[in-house]
Structure formats: C-alpha cells, structure tokens
Coordinates of C-alpha atoms in Angstrom, one line a residue:
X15 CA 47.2 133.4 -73.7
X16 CA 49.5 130.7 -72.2
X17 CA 47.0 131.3 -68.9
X18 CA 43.8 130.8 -71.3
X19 CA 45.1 127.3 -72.9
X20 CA 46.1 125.9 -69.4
X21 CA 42.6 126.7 -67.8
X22 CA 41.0 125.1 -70.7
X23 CA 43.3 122.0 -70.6
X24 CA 42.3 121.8 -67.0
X25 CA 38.3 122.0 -67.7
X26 CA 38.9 119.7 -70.5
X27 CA 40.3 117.1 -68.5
X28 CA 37.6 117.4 -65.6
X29 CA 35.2 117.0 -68.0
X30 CA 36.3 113.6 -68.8
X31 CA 36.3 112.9 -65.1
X32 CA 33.0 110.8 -64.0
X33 CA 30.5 112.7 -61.8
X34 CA 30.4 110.4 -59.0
X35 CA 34.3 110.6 -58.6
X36 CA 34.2 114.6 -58.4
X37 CA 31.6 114.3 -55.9
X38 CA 32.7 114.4 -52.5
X39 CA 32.5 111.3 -50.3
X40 CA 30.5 111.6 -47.4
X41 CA 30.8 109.5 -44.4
X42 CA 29.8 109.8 -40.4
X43 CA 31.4 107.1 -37.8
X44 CA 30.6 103.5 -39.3
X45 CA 31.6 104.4 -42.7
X46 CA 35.4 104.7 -44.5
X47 CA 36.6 104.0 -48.4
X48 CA 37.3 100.6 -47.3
X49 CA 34.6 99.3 -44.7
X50 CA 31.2 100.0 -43.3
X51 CA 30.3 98.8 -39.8
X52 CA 26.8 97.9 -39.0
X53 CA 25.5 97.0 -35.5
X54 CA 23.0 94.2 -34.4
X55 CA 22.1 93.1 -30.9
X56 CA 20.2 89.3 -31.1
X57 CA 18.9 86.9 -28.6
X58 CA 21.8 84.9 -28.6
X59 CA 20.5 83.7 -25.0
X60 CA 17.6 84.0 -23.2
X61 CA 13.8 82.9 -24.0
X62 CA 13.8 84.0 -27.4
X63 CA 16.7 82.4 -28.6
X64 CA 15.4 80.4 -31.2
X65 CA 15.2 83.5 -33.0
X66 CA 19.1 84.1 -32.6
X67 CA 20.0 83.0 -36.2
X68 CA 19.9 86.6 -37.6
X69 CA 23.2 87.2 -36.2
X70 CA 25.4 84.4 -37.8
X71 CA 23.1 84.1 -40.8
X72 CA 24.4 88.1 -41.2
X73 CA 27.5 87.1 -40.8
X74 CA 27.6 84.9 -43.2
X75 CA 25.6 86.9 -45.7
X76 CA 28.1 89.8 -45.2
X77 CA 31.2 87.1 -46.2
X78 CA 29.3 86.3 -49.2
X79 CA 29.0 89.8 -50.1
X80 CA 33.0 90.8 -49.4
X81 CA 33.8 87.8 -51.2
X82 CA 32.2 89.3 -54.0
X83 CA 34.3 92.4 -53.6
X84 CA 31.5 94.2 -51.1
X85 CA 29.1 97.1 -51.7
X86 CA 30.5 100.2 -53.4
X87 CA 34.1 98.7 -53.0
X88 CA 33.6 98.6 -49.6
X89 CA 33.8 95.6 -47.0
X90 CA 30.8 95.0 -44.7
X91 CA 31.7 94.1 -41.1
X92 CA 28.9 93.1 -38.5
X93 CA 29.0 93.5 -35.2
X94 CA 27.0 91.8 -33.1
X95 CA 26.2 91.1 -29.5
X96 CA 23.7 89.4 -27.2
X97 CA 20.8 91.1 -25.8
X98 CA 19.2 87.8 -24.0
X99 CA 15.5 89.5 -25.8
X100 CA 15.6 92.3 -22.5
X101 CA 14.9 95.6 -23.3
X102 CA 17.2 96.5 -20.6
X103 CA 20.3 94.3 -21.6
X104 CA 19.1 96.0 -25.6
X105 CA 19.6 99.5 -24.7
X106 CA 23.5 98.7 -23.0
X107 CA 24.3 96.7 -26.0
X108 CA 23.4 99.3 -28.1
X109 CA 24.7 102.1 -26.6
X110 CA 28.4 99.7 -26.8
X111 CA 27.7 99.5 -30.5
X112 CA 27.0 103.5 -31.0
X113 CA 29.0 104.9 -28.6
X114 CA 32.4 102.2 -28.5
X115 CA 32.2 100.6 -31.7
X116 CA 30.6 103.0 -33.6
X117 CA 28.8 101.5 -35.6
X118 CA 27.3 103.9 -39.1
X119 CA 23.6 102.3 -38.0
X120 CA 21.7 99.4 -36.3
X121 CA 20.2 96.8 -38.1
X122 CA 17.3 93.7 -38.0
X123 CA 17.2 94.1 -34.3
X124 CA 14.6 91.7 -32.9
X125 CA 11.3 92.1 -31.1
X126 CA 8.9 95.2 -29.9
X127 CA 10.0 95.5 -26.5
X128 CA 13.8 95.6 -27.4
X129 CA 13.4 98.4 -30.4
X130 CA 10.8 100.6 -28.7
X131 CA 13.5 100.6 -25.6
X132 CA 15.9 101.5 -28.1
X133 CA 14.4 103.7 -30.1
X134 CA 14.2 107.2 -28.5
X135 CA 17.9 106.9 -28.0
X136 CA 19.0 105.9 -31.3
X137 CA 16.6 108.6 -32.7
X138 CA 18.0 111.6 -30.2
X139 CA 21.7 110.4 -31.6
X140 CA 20.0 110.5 -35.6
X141 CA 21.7 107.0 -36.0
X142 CA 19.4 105.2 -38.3
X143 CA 17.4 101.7 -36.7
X144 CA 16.4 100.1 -40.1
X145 CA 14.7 97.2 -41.2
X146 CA 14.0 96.3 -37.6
X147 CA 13.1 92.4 -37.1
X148 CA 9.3 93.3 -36.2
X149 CA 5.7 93.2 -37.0
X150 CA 4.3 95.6 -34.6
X151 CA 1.6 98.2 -36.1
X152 CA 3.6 100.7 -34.3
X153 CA 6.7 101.3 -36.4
X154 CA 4.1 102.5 -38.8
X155 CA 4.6 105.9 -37.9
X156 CA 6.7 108.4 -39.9
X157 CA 6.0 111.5 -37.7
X158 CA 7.1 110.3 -34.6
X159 CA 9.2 107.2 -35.6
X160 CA 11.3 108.8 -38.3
X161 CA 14.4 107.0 -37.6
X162 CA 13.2 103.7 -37.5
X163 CA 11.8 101.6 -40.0
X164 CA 10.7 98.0 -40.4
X165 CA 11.4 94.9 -42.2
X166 CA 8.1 93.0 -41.6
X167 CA 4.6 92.2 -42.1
X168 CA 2.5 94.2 -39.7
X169 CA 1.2 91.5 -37.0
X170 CA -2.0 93.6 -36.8
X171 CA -2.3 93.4 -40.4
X172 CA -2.2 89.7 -40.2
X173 CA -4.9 89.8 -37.6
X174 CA -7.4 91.4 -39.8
X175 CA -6.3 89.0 -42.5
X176 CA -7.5 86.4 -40.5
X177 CA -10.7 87.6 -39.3
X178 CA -11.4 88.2 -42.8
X179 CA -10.7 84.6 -43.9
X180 CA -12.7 83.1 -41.0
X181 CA -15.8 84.9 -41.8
X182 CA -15.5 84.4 -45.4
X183 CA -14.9 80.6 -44.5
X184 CA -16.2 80.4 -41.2
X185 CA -18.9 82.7 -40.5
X186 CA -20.2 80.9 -37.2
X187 CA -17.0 80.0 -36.2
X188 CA -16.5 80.4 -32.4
X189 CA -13.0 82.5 -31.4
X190 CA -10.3 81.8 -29.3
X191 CA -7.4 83.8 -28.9
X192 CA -4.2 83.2 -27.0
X193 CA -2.0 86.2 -27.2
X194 CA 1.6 87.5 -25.9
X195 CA 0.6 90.4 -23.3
X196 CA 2.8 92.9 -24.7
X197 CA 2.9 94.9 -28.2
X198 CA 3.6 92.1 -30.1
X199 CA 0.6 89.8 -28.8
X200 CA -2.0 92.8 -28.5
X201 CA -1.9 93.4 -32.0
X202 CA -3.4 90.2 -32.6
X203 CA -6.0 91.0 -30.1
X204 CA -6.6 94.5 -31.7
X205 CA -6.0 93.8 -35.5
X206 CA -9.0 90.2 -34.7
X207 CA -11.3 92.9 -33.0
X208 CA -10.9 95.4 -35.9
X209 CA -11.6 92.9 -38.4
X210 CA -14.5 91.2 -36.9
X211 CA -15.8 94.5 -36.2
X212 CA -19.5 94.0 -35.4
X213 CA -19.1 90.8 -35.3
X214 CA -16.7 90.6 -32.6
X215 CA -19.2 90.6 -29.8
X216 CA -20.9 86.9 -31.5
X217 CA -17.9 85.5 -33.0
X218 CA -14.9 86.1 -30.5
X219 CA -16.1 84.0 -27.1
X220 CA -12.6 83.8 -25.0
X221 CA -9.3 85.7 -24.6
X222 CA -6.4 84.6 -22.6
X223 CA -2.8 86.3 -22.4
X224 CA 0.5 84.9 -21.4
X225 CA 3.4 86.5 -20.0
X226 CA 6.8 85.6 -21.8
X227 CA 8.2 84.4 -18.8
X228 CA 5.7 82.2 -18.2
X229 CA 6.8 78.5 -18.1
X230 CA 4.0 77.0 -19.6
X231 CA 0.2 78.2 -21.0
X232 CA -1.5 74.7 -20.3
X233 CA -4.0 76.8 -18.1
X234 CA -4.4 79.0 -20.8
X235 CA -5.4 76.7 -23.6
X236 CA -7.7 74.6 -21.2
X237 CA -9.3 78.0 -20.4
X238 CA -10.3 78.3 -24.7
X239 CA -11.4 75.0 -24.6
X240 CA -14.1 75.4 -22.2
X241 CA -15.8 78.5 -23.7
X242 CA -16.2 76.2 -26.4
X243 CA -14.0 77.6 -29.2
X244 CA -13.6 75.8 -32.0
X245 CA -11.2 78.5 -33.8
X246 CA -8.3 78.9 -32.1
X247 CA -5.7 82.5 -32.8
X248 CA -2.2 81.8 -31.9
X249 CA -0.3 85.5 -31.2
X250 CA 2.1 83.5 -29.8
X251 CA 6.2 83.6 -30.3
X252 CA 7.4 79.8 -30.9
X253 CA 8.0 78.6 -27.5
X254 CA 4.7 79.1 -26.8
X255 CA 3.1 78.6 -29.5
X256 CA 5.2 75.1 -30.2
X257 CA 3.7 74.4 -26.4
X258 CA -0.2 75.8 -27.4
X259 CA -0.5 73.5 -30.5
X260 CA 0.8 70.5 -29.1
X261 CA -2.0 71.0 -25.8
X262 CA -4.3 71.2 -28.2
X263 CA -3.6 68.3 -29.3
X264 CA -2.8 66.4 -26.3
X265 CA -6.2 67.1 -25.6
X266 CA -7.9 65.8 -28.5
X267 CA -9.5 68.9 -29.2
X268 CA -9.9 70.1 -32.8
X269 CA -10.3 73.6 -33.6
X270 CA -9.0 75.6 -36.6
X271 CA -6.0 77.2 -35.6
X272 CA -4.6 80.4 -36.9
X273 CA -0.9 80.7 -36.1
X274 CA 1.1 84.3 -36.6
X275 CA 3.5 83.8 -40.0
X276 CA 6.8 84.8 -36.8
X277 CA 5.8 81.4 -35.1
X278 CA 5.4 79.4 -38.4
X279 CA 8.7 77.4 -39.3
X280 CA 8.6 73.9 -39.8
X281 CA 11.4 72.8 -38.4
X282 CA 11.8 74.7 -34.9
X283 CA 7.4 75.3 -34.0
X284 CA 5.5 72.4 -36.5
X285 CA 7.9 69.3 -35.9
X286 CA 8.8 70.3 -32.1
X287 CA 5.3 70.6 -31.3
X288 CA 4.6 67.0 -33.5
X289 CA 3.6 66.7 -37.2
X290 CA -0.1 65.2 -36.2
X291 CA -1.0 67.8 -34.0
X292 CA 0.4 70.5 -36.6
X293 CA -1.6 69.6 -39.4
X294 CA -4.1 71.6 -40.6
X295 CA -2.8 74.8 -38.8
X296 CA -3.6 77.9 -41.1
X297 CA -1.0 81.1 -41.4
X298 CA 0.1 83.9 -43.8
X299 CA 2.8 84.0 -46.1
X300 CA 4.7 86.2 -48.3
X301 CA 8.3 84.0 -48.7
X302 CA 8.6 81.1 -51.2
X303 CA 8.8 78.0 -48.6
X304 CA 12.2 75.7 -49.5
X305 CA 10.2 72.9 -48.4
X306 CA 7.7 73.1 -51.4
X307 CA 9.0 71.0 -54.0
X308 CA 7.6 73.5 -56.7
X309 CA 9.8 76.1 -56.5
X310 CA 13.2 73.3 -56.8
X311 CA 13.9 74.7 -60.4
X312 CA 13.3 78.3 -59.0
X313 CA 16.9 80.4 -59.4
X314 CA 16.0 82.6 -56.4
X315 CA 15.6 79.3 -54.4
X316 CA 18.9 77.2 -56.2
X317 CA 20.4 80.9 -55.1
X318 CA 19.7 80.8 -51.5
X319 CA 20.2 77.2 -50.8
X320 CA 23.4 77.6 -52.7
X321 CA 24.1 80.3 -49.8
X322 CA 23.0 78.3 -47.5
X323 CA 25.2 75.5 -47.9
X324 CA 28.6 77.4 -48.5
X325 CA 28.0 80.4 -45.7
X326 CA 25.6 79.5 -43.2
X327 CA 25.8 75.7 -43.2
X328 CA 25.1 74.9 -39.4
X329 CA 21.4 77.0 -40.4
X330 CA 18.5 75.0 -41.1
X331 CA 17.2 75.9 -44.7
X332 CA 13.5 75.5 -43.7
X333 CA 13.6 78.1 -40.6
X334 CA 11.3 80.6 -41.7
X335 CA 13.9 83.1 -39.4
X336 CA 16.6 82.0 -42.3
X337 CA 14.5 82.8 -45.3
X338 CA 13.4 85.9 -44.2
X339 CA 16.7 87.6 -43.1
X340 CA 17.9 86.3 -46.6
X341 CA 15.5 89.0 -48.2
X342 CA 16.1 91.3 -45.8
X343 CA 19.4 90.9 -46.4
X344 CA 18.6 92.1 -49.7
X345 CA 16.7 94.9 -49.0
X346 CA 19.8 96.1 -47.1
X347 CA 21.9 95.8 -49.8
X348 CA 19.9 97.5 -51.8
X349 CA 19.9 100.5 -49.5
X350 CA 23.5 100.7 -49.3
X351 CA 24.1 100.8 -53.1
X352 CA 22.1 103.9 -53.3
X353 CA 23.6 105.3 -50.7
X354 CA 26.6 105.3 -52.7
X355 CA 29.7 107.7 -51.4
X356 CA 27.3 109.4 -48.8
X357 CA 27.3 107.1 -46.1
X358 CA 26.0 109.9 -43.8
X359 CA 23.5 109.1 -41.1
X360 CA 20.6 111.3 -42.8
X361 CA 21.2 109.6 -46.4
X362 CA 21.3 105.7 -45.2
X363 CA 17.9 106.8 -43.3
X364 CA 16.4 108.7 -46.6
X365 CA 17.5 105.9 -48.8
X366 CA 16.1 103.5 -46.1
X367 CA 12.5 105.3 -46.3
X368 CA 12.4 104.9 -50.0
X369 CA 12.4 101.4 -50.9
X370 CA 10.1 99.8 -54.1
X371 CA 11.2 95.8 -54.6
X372 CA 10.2 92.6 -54.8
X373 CA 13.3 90.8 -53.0
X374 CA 14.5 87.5 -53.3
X375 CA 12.3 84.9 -51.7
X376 CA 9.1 86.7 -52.2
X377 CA 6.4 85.1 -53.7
X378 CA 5.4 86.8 -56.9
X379 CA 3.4 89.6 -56.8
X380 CA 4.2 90.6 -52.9
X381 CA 6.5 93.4 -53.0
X382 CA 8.1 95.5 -50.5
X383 CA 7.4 99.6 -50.4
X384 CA 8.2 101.9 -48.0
X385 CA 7.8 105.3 -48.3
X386 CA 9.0 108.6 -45.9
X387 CA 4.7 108.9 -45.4
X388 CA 4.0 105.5 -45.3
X389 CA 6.4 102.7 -43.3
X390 CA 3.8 99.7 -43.6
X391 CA 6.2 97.5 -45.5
X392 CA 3.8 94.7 -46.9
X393 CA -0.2 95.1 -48.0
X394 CA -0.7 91.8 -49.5
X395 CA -0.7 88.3 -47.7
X396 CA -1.0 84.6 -49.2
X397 CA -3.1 82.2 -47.1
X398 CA -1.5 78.6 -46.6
X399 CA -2.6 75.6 -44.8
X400 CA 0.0 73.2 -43.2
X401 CA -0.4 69.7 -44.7
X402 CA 2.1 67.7 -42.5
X403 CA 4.8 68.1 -44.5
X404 CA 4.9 71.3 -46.4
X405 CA 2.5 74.8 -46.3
X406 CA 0.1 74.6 -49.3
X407 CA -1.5 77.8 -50.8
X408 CA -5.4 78.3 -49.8
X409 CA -6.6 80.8 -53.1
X410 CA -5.1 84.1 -54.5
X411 CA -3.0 86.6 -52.2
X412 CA -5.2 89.0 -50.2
X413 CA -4.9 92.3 -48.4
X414 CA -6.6 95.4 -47.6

C-alpha cells in the first residue's frame, strides 16, 4: 500500500511539472543551456564591401537581445569573418566556422556566388544556411536546395515588376539594360525578358554586361546610349550602379532609370553618385524608408532608430543594408523562439521553412512566408520614385 501512495505522490507531482520542462532538450554543436553560436562570413574587404555592415549591425543586434536576457534564456554569440565577396575565400571561412568554431548554423551570408559555393557543403554536413542575404530566383528551390533558405525579394521577381510598370506607363519605351554577368545580374536580364514577353523583341533594344571586377562601365553606358534607349535597367550592385547613374548623367542623357531595390540606399548609391543625377530614379520597396518624414511617429521606426543609436551607432540609419538586416534580424529571432529546447540542426531548418510575419520595417500589407514547398519569401512590391531627398510611393503595392 505504502508502494501504491508513493507512486501516486510521484505522478502527482509530475503532473504539476510544465510540459516543456519534462521534455528533453535537444541540442547539436552551436547550441548549450546558456549560449547559441551562429556563423556569418561578410565582405568586410574586397569590392563589395559597402555591403559589410551585416556583420557589426549583428553584432549589435545580438547585444541588444542578451541585454534583454537572450532567446529562450540563452545568450546569442556571432561569429563572424571576412570573406572579401570570393566564393573561394567563402567556402574556407565557412568550413572554420562549421568545422573549428562550430557554429549550430550560418546565417545572412551575402551574395549568389558566395552561397551557391557554399551551399552543397553546408547541405552534405545538414547545417542549416538560413535567411541568406540574396535575391537570386535560385534559392527558390525546395527539392534540391533544402537546406538553404532566403531572406530576400527575388531579383527576378523585381524584374518582371518592372517590365510590368513600364508597359503599363511606358508602352513605347525603348530598353536598356546594364546587368552584373553572373546569377545575380542575369536575373534581371531573364525576369525583363519574361515580363516583356512578346514584347521583348520591340521594346528591349540593347544589353550590356559588366564583370565585377571591372573598374569602370563608362563603355557600357555609352554603348545604351547609342541604341537610343530612353529606359534605362540597372542590375547593378552599388559600385556600379553609383558609377552608371552618375555617367548618365555626366552625359546629359535622360532616360528613365529602373534601379534593383540591393543598390537603392540613399546614402551610400543616390548621394555618392550626386542628388541631381539621382532624381527621378524608380525602384521597389517593401521596408518603411527612415528618411520619409511620415513614418516619424511610427513605433516600429522610433524602435529601430532607438537601436540604432544605442547599438550600432557608427551605422548610417538610411542604408537600406541597415534596415533590412533589422527585419531580418527579426525573422531570426522568431525562428529561434520556436525552436525552443531543440536546437538540433533538422528543427532550426524546419522552423526556418515555416515562417508567416510581417516583420518590423515592413511596409503594411508586405509580409514574409516561407513554406517547406515554396521558399519565394516576398510576392508583393511597392513602386517608389526618388525625389532628391526621400523615395515617394508611385500607387498601391503590386505583385504577381
């Protein structure tokens, strides 16, 4: 009997014990009761540096976070290192991070060429690559690409975006397009041609690619100008596209220009290539811009310039780089505090494939959905127009 009352005392008292302290913590290399380590490689050098801030805003986004007593009850440490934006130097960094630091997964790593170099490797050692820092249509890819997944608009998408807005607005419009001559600029070429479609042939009159090494695409630009173009398409990254909108306007030319959203901060593309040449230009959005003076009473934006100011203050506000890892900084968190106590490779990767939010410094009604059949993170894109000091909307959001 005495057997009989102590087995009930015991279920008694487990039953008063919460479910998520019975269940058994899970963790693979990364992850402990106190800390999880996450693993970034960044341009910190090279000819993409401009695009470098992701690591130290991180950083400080991660001291925020521990300050306010972490994720779970756990600390978040980041470890970062350069990659100089070469897919060679990417793959050693990242091989230091799995295989030395150990790292639970890598994160917001930058650019096409670096992550598809990486990609097969982190995917044959099942450590997640999530919310990488690129547009490219082919991260769209569940079947093959199960381990990685993005944290931006598809540069494609924003393509056929465009070709949709020029022939609404533009139907006779003669085309130009400069583009990067690797995954990230022929998107731009195959996303314009898909949504010109028949009218491709009539409406797109020149093409001209650049190499990233390339010092300067003066010859380029000229070239545009004398089939006659009077739109020009930018799938350019900011050093050259900062150099392509300021020949333009050296030249005294004046055609519309399209611009890809990666190339469109103020501060670091629109000023260095000069305010008077930069007005007008035309791109997409889906962040709240801090420069626009109607969102000062916004919380979201008070939030993040609050941040801003006490973590990253050496950042420049107005970077669209800066605004974008701030929501992607959310979208991380938000992955983590589902994962809860099983930070296992396979459940930061499941939770990473099933995301539903609209994250801070989105403009209304653009959310952010992934889903383990569909990785295309964002459908809808709002049109804005550069006015020489701020980007002003042009109509409702749009999408396909």
């Amino acid at each position: 009997m005495r057997t009989l009352r102590a087995i009930a005392a015991v279920c008694a008292a487990a039953a008063l014990i919460p479910i998520s302290a019975m269940a058994q913590k899970k963790y693979d290399p990364g992850a402990t009761d106190q800390e999880i380590k996450i693993g970034m490689t960044a341009p910190l050098s090279g000819p993409a540096s401009a695009y470098g801030v992701a690591c130290p805003f991180t950083q400080g986004f991660f001291r925020m976070i521990n300050d306010q007593g972490g994720i779970n009850g756990r600390k978040l440490k980041l470890l970062c290192e350069d990659d100089a934006f070469t897919p060679a130097k990417g793959v050693e960094q990242t091989r230091k991070l799995v295989e030395s630091e150990q790292v639970l997964f890598i994160y917001n790593t930058l650019g096409t060429a670096n992550n598809t170099a990486i990609q097969k490797y982190l995917a044959a050692k099942k450590v997640p690559h999530v919310l990488i820092n690129s547009g490219a249509s082919k991260w769209d890819d569940p079947k093959n690409n199960p381990w990685t997944t993005a944290s931006l608009p598809s540069n494609r998408a924003e393509a056929r975006i465009f070709a949709d807005y020029i022939q609404a607005n533009m139907p006779n419009a003669k085309i130009g397009l400069l583009y990067q001559n690797d995954d990230y600029g022929k998107d731009y070429q195959t996303g314009l041609r898909e949504g010109l479609g028949a009218n491709a042939g009539r409406m797109l009159v020149a093409e001209q690619s650049y190499e990233l090494s390339d010092p300067t695409i003066d010859s380029q630009i000229i070239a545009l100008r004398s089939k006659g173009a009077d739109v020009v398409v930018l799938g350019a990254l900011a050093k050259h596209a900062t150099q392509g909108i300021r020949k333009i306007g050296e030249l005294g030319w004046k055609p519309q220009i399209f611009l890809g959203w990666a190339s469109s901060s103020i501060p670091t593309v629109l000023k260095v290539a000069g305010l008077d040449h930069s007005t007008g230009v035309i791109t997409t959005a889906v962040l709240k811009d801090p420069a626009d003076t109607k969102w000062a009473d916004d919380k979201i934006m008070k939030d993040y310039l609050a941040f801003m100011a006490k973590y990253y203050p050496q950042g420049e506000p107005n970077n669209i780089s800066n605004t974008f890892a701030y929501a992607t900084s959310w979208l991380l968190m938000d992955i983590l505090k589902r994962s809860g106590d099983n930070l296992t490779h396979e459940n930061v990767i499941r939770e990473a494939q099933n995301i539903d939010m609209e994250p801070p410094m989105y403009l209304p009604g653009v959310r952010f959905r992934i889903t383990p059949t569909d990785f295309d993170p964002i459908k809808q894109f709002q049109m804005v127009k550069f006015d020489g000091t701020r980007w002003q909307t042009l109509g409702a959001p749009i999408g396909r």
